[in-house]
Short mmCIF file of C-alpha atoms in Angstrom, two decimals:
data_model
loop_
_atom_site.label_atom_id
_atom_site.label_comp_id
_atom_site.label_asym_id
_atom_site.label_seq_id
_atom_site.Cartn_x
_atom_site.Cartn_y
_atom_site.Cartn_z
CA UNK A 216 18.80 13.65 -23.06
CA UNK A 217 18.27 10.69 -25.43
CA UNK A 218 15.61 8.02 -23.90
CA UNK A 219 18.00 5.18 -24.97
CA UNK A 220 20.26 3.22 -23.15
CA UNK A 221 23.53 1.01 -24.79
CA UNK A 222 23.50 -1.38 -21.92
CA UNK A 223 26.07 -4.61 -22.23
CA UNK A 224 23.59 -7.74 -21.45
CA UNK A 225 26.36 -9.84 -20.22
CA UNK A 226 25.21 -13.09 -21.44
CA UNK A 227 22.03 -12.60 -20.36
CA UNK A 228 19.76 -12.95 -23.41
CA UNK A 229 19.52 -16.47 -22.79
CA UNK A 230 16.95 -15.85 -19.47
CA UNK A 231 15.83 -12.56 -21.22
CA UNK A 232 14.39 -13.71 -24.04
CA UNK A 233 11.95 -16.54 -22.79
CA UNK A 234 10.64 -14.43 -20.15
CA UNK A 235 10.46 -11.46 -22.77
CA UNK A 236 8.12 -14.11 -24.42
CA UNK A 237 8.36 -12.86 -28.02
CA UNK A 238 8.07 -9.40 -27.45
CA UNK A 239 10.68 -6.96 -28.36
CA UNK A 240 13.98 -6.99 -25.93
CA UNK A 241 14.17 -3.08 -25.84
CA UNK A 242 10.83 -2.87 -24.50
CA UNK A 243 10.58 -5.67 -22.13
CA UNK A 244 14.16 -4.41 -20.93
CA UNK A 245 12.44 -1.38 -20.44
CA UNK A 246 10.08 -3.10 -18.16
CA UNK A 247 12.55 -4.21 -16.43
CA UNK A 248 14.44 -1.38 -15.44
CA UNK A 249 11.31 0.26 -14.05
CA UNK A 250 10.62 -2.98 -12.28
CA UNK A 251 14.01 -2.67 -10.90
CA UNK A 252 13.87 1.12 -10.31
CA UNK A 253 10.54 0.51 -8.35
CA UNK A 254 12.40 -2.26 -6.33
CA UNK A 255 15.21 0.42 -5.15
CA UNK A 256 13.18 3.39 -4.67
CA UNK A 257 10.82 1.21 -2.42
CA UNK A 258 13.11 0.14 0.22
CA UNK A 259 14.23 4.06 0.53
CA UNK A 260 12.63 6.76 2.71
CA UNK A 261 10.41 9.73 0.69
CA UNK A 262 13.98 11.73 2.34
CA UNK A 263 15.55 9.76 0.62
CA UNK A 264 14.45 9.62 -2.97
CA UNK A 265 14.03 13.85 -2.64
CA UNK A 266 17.87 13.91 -1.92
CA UNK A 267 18.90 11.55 -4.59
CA UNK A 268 16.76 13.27 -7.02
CA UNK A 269 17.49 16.76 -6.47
CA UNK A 270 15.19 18.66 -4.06
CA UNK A 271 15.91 22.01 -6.40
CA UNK A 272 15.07 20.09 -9.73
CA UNK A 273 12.11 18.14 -8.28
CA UNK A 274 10.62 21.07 -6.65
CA UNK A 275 11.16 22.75 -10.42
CA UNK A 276 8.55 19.59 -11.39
CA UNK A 277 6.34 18.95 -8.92
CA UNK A 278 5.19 22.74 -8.10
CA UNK A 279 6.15 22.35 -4.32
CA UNK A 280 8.00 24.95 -3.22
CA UNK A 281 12.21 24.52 -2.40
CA UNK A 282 12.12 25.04 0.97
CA UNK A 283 9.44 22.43 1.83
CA UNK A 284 11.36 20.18 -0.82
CA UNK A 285 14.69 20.53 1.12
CA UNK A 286 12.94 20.30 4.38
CA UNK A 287 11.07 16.71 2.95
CA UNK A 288 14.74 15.76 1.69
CA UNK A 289 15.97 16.28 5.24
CA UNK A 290 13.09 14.14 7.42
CA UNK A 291 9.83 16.25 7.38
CA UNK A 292 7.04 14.79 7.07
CA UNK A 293 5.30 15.31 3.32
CA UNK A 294 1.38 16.37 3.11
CA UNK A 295 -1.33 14.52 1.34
CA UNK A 296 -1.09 17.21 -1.37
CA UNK A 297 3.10 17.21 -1.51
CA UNK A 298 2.49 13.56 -1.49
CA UNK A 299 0.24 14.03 -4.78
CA UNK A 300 2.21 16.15 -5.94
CA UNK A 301 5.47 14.28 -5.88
CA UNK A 302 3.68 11.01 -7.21
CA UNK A 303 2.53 13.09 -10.66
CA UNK A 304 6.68 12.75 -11.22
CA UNK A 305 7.15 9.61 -9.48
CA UNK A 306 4.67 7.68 -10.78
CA UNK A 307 7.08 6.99 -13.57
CA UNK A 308 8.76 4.22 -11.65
CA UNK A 309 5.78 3.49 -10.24
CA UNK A 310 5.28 4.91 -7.38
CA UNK A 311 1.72 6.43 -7.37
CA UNK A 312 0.22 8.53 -4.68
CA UNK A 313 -1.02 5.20 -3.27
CA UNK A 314 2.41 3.39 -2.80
CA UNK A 315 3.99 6.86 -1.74
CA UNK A 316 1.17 7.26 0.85
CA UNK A 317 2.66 3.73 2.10
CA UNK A 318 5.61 4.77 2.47
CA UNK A 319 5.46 7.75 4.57
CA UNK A 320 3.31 5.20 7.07
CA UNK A 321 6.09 3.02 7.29
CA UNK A 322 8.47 6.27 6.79
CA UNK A 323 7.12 8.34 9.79
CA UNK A 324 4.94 4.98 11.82
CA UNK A 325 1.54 7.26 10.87
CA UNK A 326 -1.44 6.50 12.95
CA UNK A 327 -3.47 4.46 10.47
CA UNK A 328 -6.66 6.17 11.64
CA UNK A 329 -6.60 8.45 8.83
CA UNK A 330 -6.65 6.37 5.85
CA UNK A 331 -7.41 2.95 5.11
CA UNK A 332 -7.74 0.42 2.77
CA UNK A 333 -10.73 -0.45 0.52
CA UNK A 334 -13.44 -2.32 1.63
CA UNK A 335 -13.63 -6.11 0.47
CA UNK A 336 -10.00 -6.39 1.43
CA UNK A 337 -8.00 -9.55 2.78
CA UNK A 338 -4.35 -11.44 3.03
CA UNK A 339 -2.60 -14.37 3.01
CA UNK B 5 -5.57 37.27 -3.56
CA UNK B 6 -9.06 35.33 -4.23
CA UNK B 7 -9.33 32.28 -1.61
CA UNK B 8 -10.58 29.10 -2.43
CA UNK B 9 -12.46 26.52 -0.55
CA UNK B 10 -12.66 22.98 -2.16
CA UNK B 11 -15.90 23.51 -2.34
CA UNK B 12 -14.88 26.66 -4.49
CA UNK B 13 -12.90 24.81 -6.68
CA UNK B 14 -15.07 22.13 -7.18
CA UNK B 15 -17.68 24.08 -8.93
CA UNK B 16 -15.35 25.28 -11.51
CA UNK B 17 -13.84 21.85 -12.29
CA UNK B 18 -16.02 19.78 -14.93
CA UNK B 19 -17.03 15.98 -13.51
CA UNK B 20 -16.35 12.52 -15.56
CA UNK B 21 -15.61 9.09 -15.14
CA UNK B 22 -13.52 5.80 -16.35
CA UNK B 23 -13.76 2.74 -15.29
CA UNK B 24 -11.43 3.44 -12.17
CA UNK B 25 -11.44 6.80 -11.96
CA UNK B 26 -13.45 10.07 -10.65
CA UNK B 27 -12.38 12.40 -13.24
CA UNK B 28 -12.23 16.16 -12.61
CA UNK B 29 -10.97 18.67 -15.76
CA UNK B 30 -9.93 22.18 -14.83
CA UNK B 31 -10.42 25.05 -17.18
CA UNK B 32 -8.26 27.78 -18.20
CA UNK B 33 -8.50 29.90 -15.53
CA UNK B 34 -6.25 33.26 -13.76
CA UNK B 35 -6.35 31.45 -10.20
CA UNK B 36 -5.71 27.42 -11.62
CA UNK B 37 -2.88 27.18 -9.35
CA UNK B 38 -5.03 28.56 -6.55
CA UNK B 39 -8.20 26.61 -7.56
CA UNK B 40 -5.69 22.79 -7.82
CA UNK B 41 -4.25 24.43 -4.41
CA UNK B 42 -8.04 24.34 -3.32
CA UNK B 43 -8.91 20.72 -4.65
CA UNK B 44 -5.34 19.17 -3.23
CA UNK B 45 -6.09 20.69 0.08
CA UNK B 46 -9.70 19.01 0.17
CA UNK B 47 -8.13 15.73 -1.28
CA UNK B 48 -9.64 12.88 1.79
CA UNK B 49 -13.01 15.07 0.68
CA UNK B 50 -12.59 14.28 -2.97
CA UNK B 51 -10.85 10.26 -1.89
CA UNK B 52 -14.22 9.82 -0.46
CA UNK B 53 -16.68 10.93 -3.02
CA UNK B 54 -14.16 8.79 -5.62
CA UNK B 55 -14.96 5.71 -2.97
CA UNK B 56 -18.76 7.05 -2.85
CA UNK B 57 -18.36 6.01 -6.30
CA UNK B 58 -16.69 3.04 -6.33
CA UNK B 59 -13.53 4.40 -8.42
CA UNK B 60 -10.00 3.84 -7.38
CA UNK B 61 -8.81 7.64 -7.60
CA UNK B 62 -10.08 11.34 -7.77
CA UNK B 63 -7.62 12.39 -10.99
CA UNK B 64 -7.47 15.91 -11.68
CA UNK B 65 -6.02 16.89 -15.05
CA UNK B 66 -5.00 21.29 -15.52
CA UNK B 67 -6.18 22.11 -19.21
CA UNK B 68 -3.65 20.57 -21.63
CA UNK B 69 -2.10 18.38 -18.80
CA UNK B 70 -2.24 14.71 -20.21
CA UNK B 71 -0.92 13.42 -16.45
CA UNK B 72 -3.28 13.84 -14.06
CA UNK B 73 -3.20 14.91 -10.27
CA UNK B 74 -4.30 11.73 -8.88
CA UNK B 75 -5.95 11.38 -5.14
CA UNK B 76 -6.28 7.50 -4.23
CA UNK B 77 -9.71 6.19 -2.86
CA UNK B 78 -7.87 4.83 0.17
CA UNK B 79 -7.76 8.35 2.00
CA UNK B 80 -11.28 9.00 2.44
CA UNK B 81 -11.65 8.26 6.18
CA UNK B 82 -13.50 5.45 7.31
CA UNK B 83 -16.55 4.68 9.65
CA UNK B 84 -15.17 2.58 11.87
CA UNK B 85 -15.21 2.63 15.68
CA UNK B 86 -11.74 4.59 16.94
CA UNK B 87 -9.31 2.25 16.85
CA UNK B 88 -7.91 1.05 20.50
CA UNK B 89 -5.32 3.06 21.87
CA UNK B 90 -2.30 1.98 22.43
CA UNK B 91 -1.39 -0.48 25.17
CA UNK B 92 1.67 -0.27 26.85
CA UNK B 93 3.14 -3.48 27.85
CA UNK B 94 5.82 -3.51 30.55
CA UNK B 95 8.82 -5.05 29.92
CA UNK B 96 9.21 -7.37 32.90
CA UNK B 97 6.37 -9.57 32.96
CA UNK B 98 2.82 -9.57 31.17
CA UNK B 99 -0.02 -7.30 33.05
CA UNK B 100 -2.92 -9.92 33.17
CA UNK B 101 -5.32 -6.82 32.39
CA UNK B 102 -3.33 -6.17 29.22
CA UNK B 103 -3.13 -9.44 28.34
CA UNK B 104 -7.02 -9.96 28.62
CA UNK B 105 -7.56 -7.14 26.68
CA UNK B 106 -5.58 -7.73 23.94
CA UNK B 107 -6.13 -11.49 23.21
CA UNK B 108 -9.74 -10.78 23.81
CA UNK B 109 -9.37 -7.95 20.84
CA UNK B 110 -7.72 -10.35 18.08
CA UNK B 111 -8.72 -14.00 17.04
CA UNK B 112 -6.63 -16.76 17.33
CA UNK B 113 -6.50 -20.57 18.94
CA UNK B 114 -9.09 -21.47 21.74
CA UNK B 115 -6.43 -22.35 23.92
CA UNK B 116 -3.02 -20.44 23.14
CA UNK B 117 0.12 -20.00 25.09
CA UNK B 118 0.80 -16.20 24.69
CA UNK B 119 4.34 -15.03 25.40
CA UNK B 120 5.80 -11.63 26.09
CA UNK B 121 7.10 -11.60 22.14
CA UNK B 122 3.73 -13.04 20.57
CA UNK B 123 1.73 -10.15 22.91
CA UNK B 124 3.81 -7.54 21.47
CA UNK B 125 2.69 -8.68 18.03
CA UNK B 126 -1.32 -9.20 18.87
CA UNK B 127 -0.73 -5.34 20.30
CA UNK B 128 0.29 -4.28 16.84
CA UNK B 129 -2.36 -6.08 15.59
CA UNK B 130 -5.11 -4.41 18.22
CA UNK B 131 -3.52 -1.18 17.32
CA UNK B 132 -4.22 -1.04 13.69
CA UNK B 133 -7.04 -0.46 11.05
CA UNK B 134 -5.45 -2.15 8.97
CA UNK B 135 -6.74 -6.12 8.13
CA UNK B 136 -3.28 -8.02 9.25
CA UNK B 137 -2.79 -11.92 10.00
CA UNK B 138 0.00 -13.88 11.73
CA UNK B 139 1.08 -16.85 9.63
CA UNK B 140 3.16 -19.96 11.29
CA UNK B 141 6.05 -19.84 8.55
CA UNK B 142 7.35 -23.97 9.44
CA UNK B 143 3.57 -24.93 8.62
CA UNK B 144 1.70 -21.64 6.46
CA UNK B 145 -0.82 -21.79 8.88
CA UNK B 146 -2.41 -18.43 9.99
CA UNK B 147 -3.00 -18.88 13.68
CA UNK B 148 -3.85 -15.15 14.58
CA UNK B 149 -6.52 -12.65 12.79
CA UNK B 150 -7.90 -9.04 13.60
CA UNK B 151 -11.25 -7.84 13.32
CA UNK B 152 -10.79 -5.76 10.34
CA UNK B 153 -9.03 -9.26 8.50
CA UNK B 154 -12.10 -11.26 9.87
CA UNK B 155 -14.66 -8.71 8.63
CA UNK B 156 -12.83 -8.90 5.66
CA UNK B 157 -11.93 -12.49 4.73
CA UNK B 158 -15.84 -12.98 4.96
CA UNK B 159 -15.23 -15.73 6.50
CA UNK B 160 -15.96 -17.15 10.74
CA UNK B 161 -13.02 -16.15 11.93
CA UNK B 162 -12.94 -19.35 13.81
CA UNK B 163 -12.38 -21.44 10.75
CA UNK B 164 -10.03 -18.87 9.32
CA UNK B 165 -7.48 -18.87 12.12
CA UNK B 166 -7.22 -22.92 11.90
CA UNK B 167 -6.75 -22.01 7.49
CA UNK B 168 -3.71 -23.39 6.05
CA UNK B 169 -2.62 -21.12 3.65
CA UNK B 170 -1.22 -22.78 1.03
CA UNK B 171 -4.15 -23.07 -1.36
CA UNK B 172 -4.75 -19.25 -1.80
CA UNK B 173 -2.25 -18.14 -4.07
CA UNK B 174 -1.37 -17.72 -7.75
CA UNK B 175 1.37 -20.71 -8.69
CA UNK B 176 4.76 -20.28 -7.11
CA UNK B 177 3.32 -16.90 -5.91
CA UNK B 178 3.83 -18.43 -1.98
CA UNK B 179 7.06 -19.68 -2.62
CA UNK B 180 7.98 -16.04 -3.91
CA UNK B 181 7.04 -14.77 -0.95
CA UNK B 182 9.09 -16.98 1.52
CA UNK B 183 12.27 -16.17 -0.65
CA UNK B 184 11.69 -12.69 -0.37
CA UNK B 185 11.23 -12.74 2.82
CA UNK B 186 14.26 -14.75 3.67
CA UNK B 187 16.23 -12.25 1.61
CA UNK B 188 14.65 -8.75 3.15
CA UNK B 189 12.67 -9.83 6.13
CA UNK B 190 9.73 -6.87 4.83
CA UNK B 191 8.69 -6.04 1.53
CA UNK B 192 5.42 -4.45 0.28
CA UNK B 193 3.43 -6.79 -2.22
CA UNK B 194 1.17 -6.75 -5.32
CA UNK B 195 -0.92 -9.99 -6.11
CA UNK B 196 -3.29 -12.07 -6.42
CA UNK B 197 -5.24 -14.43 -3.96
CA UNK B 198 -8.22 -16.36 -2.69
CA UNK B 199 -10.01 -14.20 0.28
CA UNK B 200 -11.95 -17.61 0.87
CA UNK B 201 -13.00 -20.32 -0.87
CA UNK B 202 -15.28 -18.62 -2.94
CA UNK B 203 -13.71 -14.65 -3.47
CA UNK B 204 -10.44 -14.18 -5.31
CA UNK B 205 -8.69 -10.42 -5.12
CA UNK B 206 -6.28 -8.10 -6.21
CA UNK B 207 -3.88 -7.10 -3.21
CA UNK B 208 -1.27 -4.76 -1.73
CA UNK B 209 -0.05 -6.13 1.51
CA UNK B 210 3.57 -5.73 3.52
CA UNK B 211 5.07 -8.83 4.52
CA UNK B 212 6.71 -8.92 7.38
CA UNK B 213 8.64 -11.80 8.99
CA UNK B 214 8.77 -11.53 12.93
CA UNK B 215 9.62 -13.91 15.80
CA UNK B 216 8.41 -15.29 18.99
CA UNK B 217 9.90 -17.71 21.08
CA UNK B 218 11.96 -19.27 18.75
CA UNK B 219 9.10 -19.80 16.04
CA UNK B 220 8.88 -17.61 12.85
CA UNK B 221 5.49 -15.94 11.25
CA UNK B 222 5.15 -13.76 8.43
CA UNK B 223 2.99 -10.92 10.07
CA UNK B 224 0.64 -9.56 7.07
CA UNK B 225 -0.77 -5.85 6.67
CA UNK B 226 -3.42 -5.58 3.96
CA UNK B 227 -3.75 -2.12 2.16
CA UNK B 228 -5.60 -2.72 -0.86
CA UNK B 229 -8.58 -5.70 -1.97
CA UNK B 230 -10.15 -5.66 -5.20
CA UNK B 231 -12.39 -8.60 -5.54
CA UNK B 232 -11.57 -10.29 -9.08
CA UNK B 233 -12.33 -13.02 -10.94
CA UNK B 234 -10.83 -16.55 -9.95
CA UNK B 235 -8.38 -17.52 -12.46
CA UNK B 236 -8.70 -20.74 -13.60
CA UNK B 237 -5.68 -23.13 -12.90
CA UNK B 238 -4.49 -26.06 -15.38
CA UNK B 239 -5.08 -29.44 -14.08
CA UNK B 240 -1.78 -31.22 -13.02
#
């Protein structure tokens, strides 16, 4: 499939282009759809994203095999290494083993014993 | 069917390193899918030696693989005391032994008026690792700290639960954050921001906005610091 998309800006160049700040629309529009993408996959469940994405074709990707794909897709609970696994694919849209490991805390309300954060750390 | 230990595996994977990264390349071998079996099964061994190291991630590339396997720092387990178990609050009234145990186990105002709602929150707070803070939303100011946020703001946590937090952030970066809110009541955040006066950081937090007695807070849960260097802001 080609990696280009004919998308109709809708009179939107005029807030695209300062922000885009000189650089090239098709690549900051890019940008944006994986900001976007990011956005959307976020507020879903690890279920979630496996269903929408095709437990058959993602197991296919990420090496884990279908059953334990469907059975992810349908509320289990994904290991350290599926959760590794599935970020190699999803860290596309940015969602790296880190931010996927997030998830299935808020996902599955993990005891936070296991990991934590690094050291030096703070918020506002 | 040869097993593999991580230990196994390890031996037969060659050692490197970036600038954030532990780096481990697998060769060519009849068992690879065994031997990155072996190395993903041990991965809070290898998130520990990439923290041992001061890296961000344990990355593991298979021979002609140009995206790596990557195990974050974050899951090698930590030294810390167990964490408190949880405490059950009942729902009628406030146990005065629960009460003194939890408000004893976060920081906040010498003299506070702790309802059923705010205890609720403190007990999440108690519960976790994780460094988290309670900010007043009418007035940013964070009334309510843990001890992993005090160990970590480096600061007496005394002074840091009287903090106004409105001099801490990136430009329009707290603003951001209250329109978020306002729009999804939680959302996970990357940014910038002072820890104290002296130590700026990269973070990952979830924002949270909850609600006791009427008043609103945005309930912070830190997963990631990196200490970085101040920016330095124009002069108005």
């Amino acid at each position: 499939m080609p990696d280009r998309l004919n998308i109709d800006i809708e009179g939107l160049r005029e807030f695209l282009e300062p922000l885009a700040d000189g650089f090239s629309l098709s690549g900051f529009g890019g940008q944006l759809l994986k900001d976007s993408l990011y956005a959307r996959f976020y507020r879903l469940s690890i279920a979630e994203i496996v269903d929408i994405l095709d437990p058959g074709a993602l197991s296919e990707k990420c090496g884990i095999d279908f059953e334990r794909m469907a059975a992810i897709a349908t509320g289990e609970r994904p290991t350290d290494s599926e959760i590794v696994k599935l970020s190699r694919i999803l860290r596309k849209v940015g969602l790296n083993s880190k931010v996927l490991s997030t998830m299935r805390e808020r996902d599955y309300h993990d005891s936070l014993e296991d990991h934590h954060c690094h050291s030096g750390a703070s918020c506002l | 069917m040869k097993k593999y230990t991580c230990e196994d595996a390890l031996l037969l994977a060659i050692p490197a390193f970036t600038k954030e990264a532990l780096v481990l390349r697998l060769e060519e071998h009849p068992d690879l899918p065994l031997i990155l079996e072996a190395l993903l099964a041990g991965a809070s061994t290898l998130a520990e030696s990439a923290a041992a190291t001061k890296r961000q991630w344990c990355q593991i590339f298979l021979p002609g693989d140009s995206e790596p396997y990557e195990i974050p720092a974050a899951w090698a387990k930590k030294n810390r005391p167990s964490p408190k178990k949880a405490i059950k609050i009942p729902s009628s009234a406030i146990n005065p032994q629960t009460f003194e145990r939890i408000s004893s186990a976060v920081y906040g105002p010498s003299h506070p008026v702790i309802n059923k709602d705010l205890l609720h929150i403190l007990e999440r707070m108690v519960e976790t690792e994780r460094p988290m803070s309670l900010v007043r939303m009418n007035d940013d100011r964070q009334l309510w700290i843990n001890a992993p946020m005090a160990d970590l703001l480096q600061t007496e946590p005394s002074l840091a639960t009287k903090r106004v937090m409105t001099d801490f952030w990136l430009p329009g970066e707290l603003e951001y954050i209250k329109i978020e809110l306002a729009q999804t009541n939680s959302f996970y955040h990357s940014y910038q921001g002072g820890l104290n006066s002296s130590v700026w950081a990269k973070l990952e937090a979830q924002f949270e906005i909850v609600e006791a007695s009427g008043t609103q807070f945005r309930l912070v849960t830190n997963f990631y610091a990196e200490p970085t260097k101040r920016p330095i802001f124009a002069v108005k």
